[in-house]
Amino acid sequence: MNDNRTYKVLFINPAARHSIRMELSNDIIEEYGTYPPLGLVYLATFLKQRCKHSVDVKLVDCIAERMTDEDLENVIRAYSPDMLAVTTYTPNFVDCLIACDIAKKVNPEIITFLGGHHTDSYPEETLSLPNVDMICRGEGEETMLRVVETIIEDNDFNDIPGFGYIKDGKSVIDMSLPFIADLDTLPLPDRSLMNSDLYQSVLGSEHISATVISSRGCPNLCTYCYSPSKKYRARSTTSIITELKEIVESGIKEVYFFDDLFCLVPQRVIDLSKAILEEKISVRWSFRGRVNAVSEEMMIIAKKAGCERIHYGIETSDDRRLKIIKKNITVDKIKKAVAMTQKNGIIAIGNFMIGLPGETKEDIYTTFRFMKELKLDYVELGVLTPYPNTELYRDGIECGIIKSDFWKTFAEDPKGVLPGFMPQVWTENLSQEELFKLAHKGFGQFYMRPAHILKTFSKVRSPKEFFTMAKGGVALLQSIIKGE
């Protein structure tokens, strides 16, 4: 490039019109809110602040902004980017490719750069697709910075970790999965890059909410989960407090810690809670927790500091099945953690899956009873789906329960196979149709109890919360009726 002009990068969170949905209808997903694309905000902020050259960044969230393809085309034409950076997940990959197609239609010279879970799993397949120029594997901040600087300086791409591109008609890919060792070296995400008013959750009492990532990496070995980095890294309390102050000063009063393992070390949560109290930060917050990583001391101080909800990955009601999926928790720990949470006035939410290895219909009904016995405030329920790069998926293919490498087939030709394409679930004892019907039934058994409905609406704290819950409830009821 080397022409001293500003290099422009348009970051895209693609639409979800062609996403692979299974457990819940799109109506329910929409009514239950959306989360901001914080990973893209980190990338854009890092590039803007650290690049040696003049760069300009813009972020578009096609989902939250409910953008049509025509809308996206108009944005690309108006902004005229040099590069389109698209975040990818396998279920929404067709929409990622459509975004690339639109960019190339506007200007074939726009470089399309894809990163995310899908490119981690299928780098070769992704680069072989039309209108895909480059990919990134692993955590992309430093990789993307080096790529953009190399393009601006008109140099050759040499030894950039996690980077893939086409050279002389062939793919050249560094297969490493780079990660940021010290998260405190990253600049705080610049939330001015997105419209914060677009993001809310049905469970929140405020009009808008924000997400915060206070750690990365997951050392656990759950068979159904893919984590690109097993190295757990946590930000310092000072860094998190600085970010919380910025969020609150912007007018946002509710935060969801989006970490995989926010409470891996309970003392870390205690220290953060003390700091929130000492700094007099008025914020409501929630997090995803593990039942074997909470303590009474942590609960007490977290509640005082504004913690309102904890989302627990419970999955099932049987120690044997928990061991099979390598969850590393027990039913006894589940009961104690949920009881401790509610005792301290914190909302307890449970995530469950049905269709686990070895699970029968009676086992599933036992899980439904367990959901109610725990007296959880809310549950999320899904059918177990083996995803790429997971132990479960590899085991399923090896033992024949999964008949073919269907995700690879999808990755090789997403647009060609998507019409009618449905990922296989774990059909060891029950068919896919039976499992989906059971999932709808489980939702109905939990949420449509009169006592639960009264309990839920008795805790409503604002008109916004009431109407959002009501809309979500209607969508849920319609889904349950369809599943009968």
CSV table of C-alpha atoms in Angstrom, one decimal:
chain,number,residue,atom,x,y,z
A,1,MET,CA,0.0,0.0,0.0
A,2,ASN,CA,2.5,2.6,1.2
A,3,ASP,CA,0.5,5.7,0.0
A,4,ASN,CA,0.2,7.4,3.4
A,5,ARG,CA,-3.6,7.2,3.5
A,6,THR,CA,-5.7,5.9,6.3
A,7,TYR,CA,-6.3,2.1,6.1
A,8,LYS,CA,-10.0,1.4,6.9
A,9,VAL,CA,-11.2,-1.9,8.5
A,10,LEU,CA,-14.9,-2.7,8.8
A,11,PHE,CA,-15.6,-5.2,11.6
A,12,ILE,CA,-18.8,-7.3,11.0
A,13,ASN,CA,-20.9,-9.4,13.4
A,14,PRO,CA,-22.9,-11.1,10.6
A,15,ALA,CA,-26.6,-11.6,10.4
A,16,ALA,CA,-28.2,-14.8,11.7
A,17,ARG,CA,-30.9,-15.3,9.1
A,18,HIS,CA,-29.2,-18.5,7.8
A,19,SER,CA,-28.0,-19.8,11.2
A,20,ILE,CA,-28.4,-23.4,12.2
A,21,ARG,CA,-31.0,-23.3,15.0
A,22,MET,CA,-32.3,-26.4,16.7
A,23,GLU,CA,-33.4,-26.2,20.3
A,24,LEU,CA,-35.2,-22.9,20.3
A,25,SER,CA,-37.0,-20.9,17.6
A,26,ASN,CA,-35.5,-17.6,16.4
A,27,ASP,CA,-38.4,-15.8,18.0
A,28,ILE,CA,-37.4,-16.9,21.5
A,29,ILE,CA,-33.7,-16.0,20.8
A,30,GLU,CA,-34.8,-12.5,19.7
A,31,GLU,CA,-37.1,-11.9,22.7
A,32,TYR,CA,-34.5,-13.0,25.2
A,33,GLY,CA,-32.0,-10.3,24.1
A,34,THR,CA,-28.6,-10.2,22.4
A,35,TYR,CA,-25.1,-9.8,23.7
A,36,PRO,CA,-22.7,-7.2,22.2
A,37,PRO,CA,-19.8,-8.6,20.0
A,38,LEU,CA,-17.2,-7.8,22.6
A,39,GLY,CA,-14.5,-9.9,20.8
A,40,LEU,CA,-14.8,-7.7,17.8
A,41,VAL,CA,-14.6,-4.6,20.0
A,42,TYR,CA,-11.4,-5.9,21.5
A,43,LEU,CA,-9.9,-6.5,18.0
A,44,ALA,CA,-10.9,-3.1,16.7
A,45,THR,CA,-9.7,-1.2,19.8
A,46,PHE,CA,-6.3,-3.0,19.8
A,47,LEU,CA,-5.8,-2.3,16.1
A,48,LYS,CA,-6.8,1.3,16.4
A,49,GLN,CA,-4.5,2.0,19.4
A,50,ARG,CA,-1.5,-0.2,18.6
A,51,CYS,CA,-1.1,0.1,14.8
A,52,LYS,CA,2.1,2.0,13.7
A,53,HIS,CA,0.2,3.5,10.8
A,54,SER,CA,-3.0,5.5,10.3
A,55,VAL,CA,-6.0,3.2,10.6
A,56,ASP,CA,-9.7,3.8,11.0
A,57,VAL,CA,-12.1,1.2,12.3
A,58,LYS,CA,-15.9,0.8,12.2
A,59,LEU,CA,-18.0,-2.0,13.7
A,60,VAL,CA,-21.4,-3.2,12.5
A,61,ASP,CA,-23.6,-5.7,14.4
A,62,CYS,CA,-26.0,-7.0,11.8
A,63,ILE,CA,-28.0,-9.0,14.4
A,64,ALA,CA,-28.6,-6.3,16.9
A,65,GLU,CA,-29.2,-3.7,14.2
A,66,ARG,CA,-31.5,-6.1,12.3
A,67,MET,CA,-29.7,-5.3,9.1
A,68,THR,CA,-30.8,-6.7,5.7
A,69,ASP,CA,-28.2,-7.6,3.1
A,70,GLU,CA,-29.1,-4.4,1.3
A,71,ASP,CA,-28.4,-2.4,4.5
A,72,LEU,CA,-25.0,-4.0,4.8
A,73,GLU,CA,-24.2,-3.3,1.2
A,74,ASN,CA,-25.1,0.3,1.8
A,75,VAL,CA,-22.8,0.5,4.8
A,76,ILE,CA,-19.9,-1.0,2.9
A,77,ARG,CA,-20.4,1.4,0.0
A,78,ALA,CA,-20.6,4.4,2.3
A,79,TYR,CA,-17.6,3.4,4.4
A,80,SER,CA,-15.5,2.0,1.5
A,81,PRO,CA,-13.2,-0.3,3.7
A,82,ASP,CA,-9.9,-1.8,2.7
A,83,MET,CA,-10.6,-4.8,4.8
A,84,LEU,CA,-13.8,-6.6,6.0
A,85,ALA,CA,-13.1,-8.5,9.3
A,86,VAL,CA,-15.8,-11.0,10.1
A,87,THR,CA,-16.3,-13.1,13.2
A,88,THR,CA,-17.2,-16.7,12.6
A,89,TYR,CA,-19.1,-19.5,14.4
A,90,THR,CA,-19.9,-22.7,12.5
A,91,PRO,CA,-23.7,-22.3,13.0
A,92,ASN,CA,-23.8,-18.8,11.4
A,93,PHE,CA,-21.1,-19.4,8.8
A,94,VAL,CA,-23.3,-19.0,5.8
A,95,ASP,CA,-24.1,-15.5,6.9
A,96,CYS,CA,-20.4,-14.8,7.2
A,97,LEU,CA,-19.9,-15.9,3.6
A,98,ILE,CA,-22.8,-13.7,2.5
A,99,ALA,CA,-21.1,-10.7,4.1
A,100,CYS,CA,-17.9,-11.5,2.2
A,101,ASP,CA,-19.9,-11.9,-1.1
A,102,ILE,CA,-21.5,-8.4,-0.5
A,103,ALA,CA,-18.1,-6.8,0.1
A,104,LYS,CA,-16.6,-8.3,-3.1
A,105,LYS,CA,-19.7,-7.2,-5.0
A,106,VAL,CA,-19.1,-3.6,-3.8
A,107,ASN,CA,-15.4,-3.8,-4.5
A,108,PRO,CA,-13.4,-6.9,-5.4
A,109,GLU,CA,-10.3,-5.3,-3.9
A,110,ILE,CA,-11.7,-5.4,-0.4
A,111,ILE,CA,-9.7,-8.0,1.6
A,112,THR,CA,-12.0,-10.4,3.5
A,113,PHE,CA,-10.5,-11.6,6.8
A,114,LEU,CA,-12.3,-14.2,8.9
A,115,GLY,CA,-11.6,-15.3,12.4
A,116,GLY,CA,-13.3,-17.2,15.2
A,117,HIS,CA,-14.2,-20.7,16.3
A,118,HIS,CA,-15.0,-21.9,12.7
A,119,THR,CA,-11.6,-20.9,11.3
A,120,ASP,CA,-10.0,-22.5,14.3
A,121,SER,CA,-11.6,-25.8,13.4
A,122,TYR,CA,-11.7,-25.6,9.6
A,123,PRO,CA,-8.9,-23.3,8.3
A,124,GLU,CA,-8.2,-25.2,5.0
A,125,GLU,CA,-11.9,-25.5,4.2
A,126,THR,CA,-12.6,-21.9,4.9
A,127,LEU,CA,-9.7,-20.6,2.7
A,128,SER,CA,-10.9,-22.7,-0.2
A,129,LEU,CA,-14.2,-21.0,-0.4
A,130,PRO,CA,-15.0,-18.1,-2.8
A,131,ASN,CA,-14.5,-14.6,-1.6
A,132,VAL,CA,-12.4,-15.6,1.5
A,133,ASP,CA,-8.9,-14.0,1.4
A,134,MET,CA,-7.5,-14.5,4.8
A,135,ILE,CA,-8.2,-16.3,8.1
A,136,CYS,CA,-7.0,-16.0,11.7
A,137,ARG,CA,-6.9,-18.8,14.3
A,138,GLY,CA,-6.8,-18.4,18.1
A,139,GLU,CA,-6.9,-15.0,19.8
A,140,GLY,CA,-6.6,-12.5,17.0
A,141,GLU,CA,-5.5,-9.1,18.5
A,142,GLU,CA,-1.7,-9.5,17.8
A,143,THR,CA,-2.2,-11.5,14.6
A,144,MET,CA,-4.5,-9.0,13.0
A,145,LEU,CA,-2.2,-6.1,14.0
A,146,ARG,CA,0.7,-7.8,12.2
A,147,VAL,CA,-1.3,-8.6,9.2
A,148,VAL,CA,-2.6,-5.1,8.7
A,149,GLU,CA,0.8,-3.5,9.3
A,150,THR,CA,2.3,-6.0,6.7
A,151,ILE,CA,-0.3,-5.0,4.2
A,152,ILE,CA,0.2,-1.3,4.7
A,153,GLU,CA,4.0,-1.7,4.4
A,154,ASP,CA,3.6,-3.9,1.3
A,155,ASN,CA,5.8,-6.6,2.8
A,156,ASP,CA,5.6,-10.4,2.6
A,157,PHE,CA,3.6,-12.4,5.2
A,158,ASN,CA,6.3,-14.2,7.2
A,159,ASP,CA,5.7,-16.3,10.3
A,160,ILE,CA,2.6,-14.6,11.6
A,161,PRO,CA,1.1,-16.9,14.3
A,162,GLY,CA,-2.4,-18.2,13.5
A,163,PHE,CA,-2.5,-16.5,10.1
A,164,GLY,CA,-3.7,-18.1,6.8
A,165,TYR,CA,-3.9,-16.8,3.3
A,166,ILE,CA,-3.7,-17.8,-0.3
A,167,LYS,CA,-0.3,-17.6,-2.1
A,168,ASP,CA,0.1,-18.7,-5.7
A,169,GLY,CA,-3.3,-20.4,-5.6
A,170,LYS,CA,-2.4,-22.4,-2.5
A,171,SER,CA,-3.4,-22.0,1.1
A,172,VAL,CA,-0.6,-21.1,3.5
A,173,ILE,CA,-1.6,-21.5,7.1
A,174,ASP,CA,0.2,-21.2,10.4
A,175,MET,CA,-1.6,-23.9,12.5
A,176,SER,CA,-0.8,-22.5,15.9
A,177,LEU,CA,-3.5,-21.1,18.2
A,178,PRO,CA,-1.9,-17.9,19.6
A,179,PHE,CA,-3.2,-16.4,22.9
A,180,ILE,CA,-2.5,-13.2,24.9
A,181,ALA,CA,-0.4,-14.2,27.9
A,182,ASP,CA,-1.1,-11.1,30.0
A,183,LEU,CA,-4.6,-9.8,29.5
A,184,ASP,CA,-3.7,-6.5,31.3
A,185,THR,CA,-1.6,-5.6,28.3
A,186,LEU,CA,-4.8,-5.2,26.2
A,187,PRO,CA,-6.5,-1.8,26.1
A,188,LEU,CA,-10.0,-1.7,27.5
A,189,PRO,CA,-12.6,-2.2,24.8
A,190,ASP,CA,-13.8,1.0,23.3
A,191,ARG,CA,-17.6,0.7,23.7
A,192,SER,CA,-18.1,3.9,21.6
A,193,LEU,CA,-17.6,1.6,18.6
A,194,MET,CA,-21.0,0.1,19.1
A,195,ASN,CA,-24.5,1.3,20.0
A,196,SER,CA,-24.9,0.1,23.6
A,197,ASP,CA,-28.6,0.8,23.6
A,198,LEU,CA,-29.2,-2.2,21.4
A,199,TYR,CA,-28.2,-4.7,24.1
A,200,GLN,CA,-30.3,-6.0,26.9
A,201,SER,CA,-31.3,-9.3,28.5
A,202,VAL,CA,-34.7,-10.5,29.6
A,203,LEU,CA,-33.3,-11.2,33.0
A,204,GLY,CA,-32.0,-7.7,33.6
A,205,SER,CA,-33.9,-4.9,35.2
A,206,GLU,CA,-32.1,-2.1,33.4
A,207,HIS,CA,-32.9,-0.8,29.9
A,208,ILE,CA,-29.4,-1.7,28.7
A,209,SER,CA,-26.6,-4.0,29.9
A,210,ALA,CA,-23.0,-4.6,29.1
A,211,THR,CA,-20.8,-7.6,29.0
A,212,VAL,CA,-17.3,-7.8,30.5
A,213,ILE,CA,-14.6,-10.5,29.8
A,214,SER,CA,-12.4,-10.7,32.9
A,215,SER,CA,-10.5,-13.8,32.0
A,216,ARG,CA,-9.8,-16.1,29.0
A,217,GLY,CA,-9.1,-19.8,28.6
A,218,CYS,CA,-10.7,-22.9,30.2
A,219,PRO,CA,-8.6,-25.8,31.7
A,220,ASN,CA,-11.6,-28.0,32.1
A,221,LEU,CA,-12.2,-31.1,29.8
A,222,CYS,CA,-15.9,-31.2,29.2
A,223,THR,CA,-16.4,-33.6,26.3
A,224,TYR,CA,-19.0,-31.4,24.5
A,225,CYS,CA,-17.1,-28.1,24.7
A,226,TYR,CA,-14.5,-26.6,22.4
A,227,SER,CA,-12.0,-24.1,24.0
A,228,PRO,CA,-9.2,-22.9,21.8
A,229,SER,CA,-7.0,-22.2,24.8
A,230,LYS,CA,-6.7,-24.4,27.9
A,231,LYS,CA,-4.5,-21.8,29.6
A,232,TYR,CA,-6.5,-19.9,32.1
A,233,ARG,CA,-5.6,-16.2,32.3
A,234,ALA,CA,-7.3,-13.6,34.5
A,235,ARG,CA,-7.2,-9.8,34.4
A,236,SER,CA,-6.2,-8.0,37.6
A,237,THR,CA,-8.8,-6.5,39.9
A,238,THR,CA,-7.5,-3.0,39.1
A,239,SER,CA,-8.1,-3.5,35.4
A,240,ILE,CA,-11.6,-4.8,35.9
A,241,ILE,CA,-12.5,-2.0,38.3
A,242,THR,CA,-11.3,0.6,35.8
A,243,GLU,CA,-13.5,-0.9,33.1
A,244,LEU,CA,-16.5,-1.1,35.5
A,245,LYS,CA,-16.1,2.6,36.3
A,246,GLU,CA,-16.1,3.5,32.5
A,247,ILE,CA,-19.2,1.4,32.0
A,248,VAL,CA,-21.1,3.0,34.9
A,249,GLU,CA,-20.0,6.5,33.9
A,250,SER,CA,-21.4,5.9,30.4
A,251,GLY,CA,-24.8,5.3,32.0
A,252,ILE,CA,-24.9,1.5,32.0
A,253,LYS,CA,-25.8,0.0,35.4
A,254,GLU,CA,-25.9,-3.7,34.6
A,255,VAL,CA,-23.0,-6.0,33.7
A,256,TYR,CA,-22.8,-9.7,32.7
A,257,PHE,CA,-19.3,-11.2,33.2
A,258,PHE,CA,-19.1,-13.4,30.1
A,259,ASP,CA,-16.1,-15.5,31.2
A,260,ASP,CA,-16.2,-19.2,30.8
A,261,LEU,CA,-14.8,-19.5,34.3
A,262,PHE,CA,-15.4,-16.3,36.2
A,263,CYS,CA,-15.3,-17.9,39.7
A,264,LEU,CA,-12.6,-20.5,39.0
A,265,VAL,CA,-10.8,-19.0,42.0
A,266,PRO,CA,-13.4,-17.8,44.6
A,267,GLN,CA,-10.9,-15.5,46.2
A,268,ARG,CA,-10.7,-13.5,43.0
A,269,VAL,CA,-14.4,-12.9,43.1
A,270,ILE,CA,-14.1,-11.9,46.8
A,271,ASP,CA,-11.3,-9.4,46.0
A,272,LEU,CA,-13.3,-7.9,43.1
A,273,SER,CA,-16.4,-7.6,45.3
A,274,LYS,CA,-14.4,-5.8,48.0
A,275,ALA,CA,-13.0,-3.4,45.4
A,276,ILE,CA,-16.4,-2.6,44.0
A,277,LEU,CA,-17.6,-1.8,47.5
A,278,GLU,CA,-14.5,0.3,48.4
A,279,GLU,CA,-14.8,2.2,45.1
A,280,LYS,CA,-18.6,2.7,45.7
A,281,ILE,CA,-19.4,1.5,42.2
A,282,SER,CA,-23.2,1.1,41.9
A,283,VAL,CA,-23.6,-1.7,39.4
A,284,ARG,CA,-25.7,-4.9,39.2
A,285,TRP,CA,-23.8,-7.8,37.9
A,286,SER,CA,-24.0,-11.5,37.1
A,287,PHE,CA,-21.7,-14.3,35.9
A,288,ARG,CA,-21.4,-17.9,34.7
A,289,GLY,CA,-20.2,-20.0,37.6
A,290,ARG,CA,-19.3,-23.6,38.4
A,291,VAL,CA,-21.0,-25.3,41.4
A,292,ASN,CA,-17.6,-26.6,42.6
A,293,ALA,CA,-16.1,-23.2,42.6
A,294,VAL,CA,-18.3,-21.1,44.9
A,295,SER,CA,-18.2,-20.5,48.7
A,296,GLU,CA,-20.4,-18.9,51.4
A,297,GLU,CA,-17.9,-16.2,51.9
A,298,MET,CA,-17.9,-15.4,48.2
A,299,MET,CA,-21.7,-15.3,48.0
A,300,ILE,CA,-22.1,-13.0,50.9
A,301,ILE,CA,-19.6,-10.3,49.7
A,302,ALA,CA,-20.7,-10.7,46.1
A,303,LYS,CA,-24.3,-10.0,47.0
A,304,LYS,CA,-23.3,-6.9,48.9
A,305,ALA,CA,-21.3,-5.7,45.9
A,306,GLY,CA,-24.3,-6.0,43.6
A,307,CYS,CA,-24.2,-9.6,42.3
A,308,GLU,CA,-27.8,-10.5,41.2
A,309,ARG,CA,-27.5,-13.7,39.2
A,310,ILE,CA,-25.3,-16.8,38.8
A,311,HIS,CA,-25.7,-19.0,35.7
A,312,TYR,CA,-24.6,-22.6,36.5
A,313,GLY,CA,-23.8,-25.3,34.0
A,314,ILE,CA,-25.6,-28.2,35.7
A,315,GLU,CA,-26.4,-30.3,32.6
A,316,THR,CA,-28.0,-33.4,34.1
A,317,SER,CA,-29.2,-35.0,37.3
A,318,ASP,CA,-27.0,-38.1,37.6
A,319,ASP,CA,-23.4,-38.4,38.8
A,320,ARG,CA,-22.6,-41.2,36.3
A,321,ARG,CA,-23.6,-39.0,33.3
A,322,LEU,CA,-21.7,-36.0,34.8
A,323,LYS,CA,-18.6,-38.2,34.9
A,324,ILE,CA,-19.1,-39.4,31.3
A,325,ILE,CA,-19.1,-35.9,30.0
A,326,LYS,CA,-16.2,-35.0,32.3
A,327,LYS,CA,-18.0,-32.2,34.0
A,328,ASN,CA,-16.1,-32.7,37.2
A,329,ILE,CA,-19.0,-31.9,39.5
A,330,THR,CA,-21.5,-33.9,41.5
A,331,VAL,CA,-25.2,-33.8,42.2
A,332,ASP,CA,-24.5,-33.1,45.8
A,333,LYS,CA,-22.3,-30.1,44.9
A,334,ILE,CA,-25.1,-28.9,42.5
A,335,LYS,CA,-27.7,-29.0,45.3
A,336,LYS,CA,-25.4,-27.2,47.8
A,337,ALA,CA,-24.4,-24.5,45.4
A,338,VAL,CA,-27.9,-23.7,44.3
A,339,ALA,CA,-29.2,-23.6,47.9
A,340,MET,CA,-26.3,-21.4,49.0
A,341,THR,CA,-27.0,-19.0,46.1
A,342,GLN,CA,-30.7,-18.6,46.9
A,343,LYS,CA,-30.0,-18.4,50.6
A,344,ASN,CA,-27.9,-15.3,50.0
A,345,GLY,CA,-30.6,-13.7,47.8
A,346,ILE,CA,-28.9,-14.3,44.4
A,347,ILE,CA,-30.9,-15.6,41.5
A,348,ALA,CA,-29.9,-19.1,40.4
A,349,ILE,CA,-30.1,-20.1,36.8
A,350,GLY,CA,-29.4,-23.7,35.6
A,351,ASN,CA,-28.2,-24.8,32.2
A,352,PHE,CA,-29.3,-28.4,31.2
A,353,MET,CA,-28.8,-30.7,28.3
A,354,ILE,CA,-30.7,-33.8,27.3
A,355,GLY,CA,-29.6,-36.6,25.0
A,356,LEU,CA,-26.4,-37.3,26.8
A,357,PRO,CA,-24.4,-40.5,26.2
A,358,GLY,CA,-26.3,-43.5,27.7
A,359,GLU,CA,-29.3,-41.3,28.6
A,360,THR,CA,-32.8,-42.9,28.4
A,361,LYS,CA,-36.2,-41.2,28.3
A,362,GLU,CA,-36.7,-42.0,32.0
A,363,ASP,CA,-33.3,-40.4,32.8
A,364,ILE,CA,-34.5,-37.3,31.0
A,365,TYR,CA,-37.7,-37.1,33.0
A,366,THR,CA,-35.6,-37.5,36.1
A,367,THR,CA,-33.6,-34.5,35.0
A,368,PHE,CA,-36.9,-32.5,34.5
A,369,ARG,CA,-38.0,-33.4,38.1
A,370,PHE,CA,-34.5,-32.4,39.3
A,371,MET,CA,-34.9,-29.0,37.6
A,372,LYS,CA,-38.0,-28.4,39.7
A,373,GLU,CA,-36.7,-29.9,42.9
A,374,LEU,CA,-33.7,-27.5,42.9
A,375,LYS,CA,-36.2,-24.6,42.9
A,376,LEU,CA,-34.1,-22.7,40.3
A,377,ASP,CA,-35.4,-19.3,39.2
A,378,TYR,CA,-34.7,-20.0,35.5
A,379,VAL,CA,-33.5,-22.8,33.4
A,380,GLU,CA,-32.0,-23.1,29.9
A,381,LEU,CA,-32.5,-26.5,28.2
A,382,GLY,CA,-30.9,-27.8,25.1
A,383,VAL,CA,-30.5,-31.0,23.1
A,384,LEU,CA,-26.8,-32.2,23.2
A,385,THR,CA,-25.3,-31.4,19.9
A,386,PRO,CA,-21.7,-32.6,19.1
A,387,TYR,CA,-19.7,-29.7,17.8
A,388,PRO,CA,-16.4,-29.6,15.8
A,389,ASN,CA,-13.2,-30.1,17.7
A,390,THR,CA,-14.8,-31.7,20.7
A,391,GLU,CA,-14.1,-35.1,22.3
A,392,LEU,CA,-17.8,-35.9,22.0
A,393,TYR,CA,-17.8,-35.4,18.3
A,394,ARG,CA,-14.7,-37.5,17.7
A,395,ASP,CA,-16.1,-40.3,20.0
A,396,GLY,CA,-19.4,-40.2,18.2
A,397,ILE,CA,-17.8,-40.8,14.8
A,398,GLU,CA,-15.5,-43.5,16.1
A,399,CYS,CA,-18.4,-45.5,17.7
A,400,GLY,CA,-20.8,-45.0,14.8
A,401,ILE,CA,-23.5,-43.0,16.6
A,402,ILE,CA,-22.5,-40.1,14.4
A,403,LYS,CA,-22.7,-41.6,10.9
A,404,SER,CA,-20.4,-39.2,9.1
A,405,ASP,CA,-18.2,-36.2,9.6
A,406,PHE,CA,-21.1,-33.9,8.9
A,407,TRP,CA,-19.5,-30.7,10.2
A,408,LYS,CA,-16.6,-31.1,7.7
A,409,THR,CA,-19.1,-31.7,4.9
A,410,PHE,CA,-20.8,-28.5,5.9
A,411,ALA,CA,-17.5,-26.6,6.2
A,412,GLU,CA,-16.5,-27.7,2.6
A,413,ASP,CA,-19.7,-26.4,1.0
A,414,PRO,CA,-21.9,-24.4,3.5
A,415,LYS,CA,-24.2,-22.8,1.0
A,416,GLY,CA,-24.7,-26.0,-0.9
A,417,VAL,CA,-25.7,-28.2,2.1
A,418,LEU,CA,-27.4,-25.6,4.3
A,419,PRO,CA,-30.9,-26.0,2.7
A,420,GLY,CA,-32.3,-28.8,4.8
A,421,PHE,CA,-29.1,-29.3,6.7
A,422,MET,CA,-29.5,-30.2,10.4
A,423,PRO,CA,-26.6,-31.3,12.6
A,424,GLN,CA,-26.9,-34.7,14.2
A,425,VAL,CA,-27.6,-34.9,17.9
A,426,TRP,CA,-26.6,-37.9,20.1
A,427,THR,CA,-29.1,-40.5,19.0
A,428,GLU,CA,-27.9,-43.4,21.0
A,429,ASN,CA,-31.2,-44.2,22.7
A,430,LEU,CA,-33.7,-41.6,21.3
A,431,SER,CA,-34.3,-40.2,17.9
A,432,GLN,CA,-33.7,-36.5,17.0
A,433,GLU,CA,-37.4,-35.9,16.8
A,434,GLU,CA,-38.0,-37.5,20.2
A,435,LEU,CA,-35.3,-35.4,21.8
A,436,PHE,CA,-36.6,-32.1,20.4
A,437,LYS,CA,-40.2,-32.9,21.6
A,438,LEU,CA,-38.8,-33.8,25.1
A,439,ALA,CA,-36.9,-30.5,25.2
A,440,HIS,CA,-40.1,-28.6,24.5
A,441,LYS,CA,-41.9,-30.6,27.1
A,442,GLY,CA,-39.2,-29.9,29.7
A,443,PHE,CA,-39.5,-26.2,29.2
A,444,GLY,CA,-43.3,-26.5,29.6
A,445,GLN,CA,-43.0,-28.5,32.8
A,446,PHE,CA,-40.7,-26.0,34.4
A,447,TYR,CA,-42.0,-22.7,33.2
A,448,MET,CA,-45.7,-23.2,32.9
A,449,ARG,CA,-46.3,-24.1,36.6
A,450,PRO,CA,-48.6,-21.5,38.1
A,451,ALA,CA,-46.4,-21.3,41.2
A,452,HIS,CA,-43.4,-20.5,39.1
A,453,ILE,CA,-45.2,-17.9,37.0
A,454,LEU,CA,-46.3,-16.1,40.1
A,455,LYS,CA,-42.9,-16.3,41.7
A,456,THR,CA,-41.2,-14.9,38.6
A,457,PHE,CA,-43.5,-11.9,38.1
A,458,SER,CA,-43.6,-11.1,41.8
A,459,LYS,CA,-39.8,-10.3,41.5
A,460,VAL,CA,-40.2,-7.9,38.6
A,461,ARG,CA,-38.4,-4.7,39.4
A,462,SER,CA,-39.3,-2.4,36.4
A,463,PRO,CA,-41.8,-2.0,33.6
A,464,LYS,CA,-39.1,-2.8,31.1
A,465,GLU,CA,-38.4,-6.1,32.9
A,466,PHE,CA,-42.1,-7.0,32.9
A,467,PHE,CA,-42.7,-6.4,29.2
A,468,THR,CA,-39.5,-8.1,28.2
A,469,MET,CA,-40.4,-11.2,30.3
A,470,ALA,CA,-43.9,-11.2,29.0
A,471,LYS,CA,-42.7,-11.1,25.3
A,472,GLY,CA,-40.2,-13.9,26.0
A,473,GLY,CA,-42.9,-15.9,27.8
A,474,VAL,CA,-45.3,-15.7,24.8
A,475,ALA,CA,-42.5,-16.8,22.4
A,476,LEU,CA,-41.7,-19.7,24.7
A,477,LEU,CA,-45.3,-20.7,25.0
A,478,GLN,CA,-45.7,-20.7,21.2
A,479,SER,CA,-42.6,-22.9,20.9
A,480,ILE,CA,-43.9,-25.3,23.4
A,481,ILE,CA,-47.2,-25.6,21.6
A,482,LYS,CA,-45.4,-26.2,18.3
A,483,GLY,CA,-43.4,-29.0,19.9
A,484,GLU,CA,-46.4,-30.9,21.1
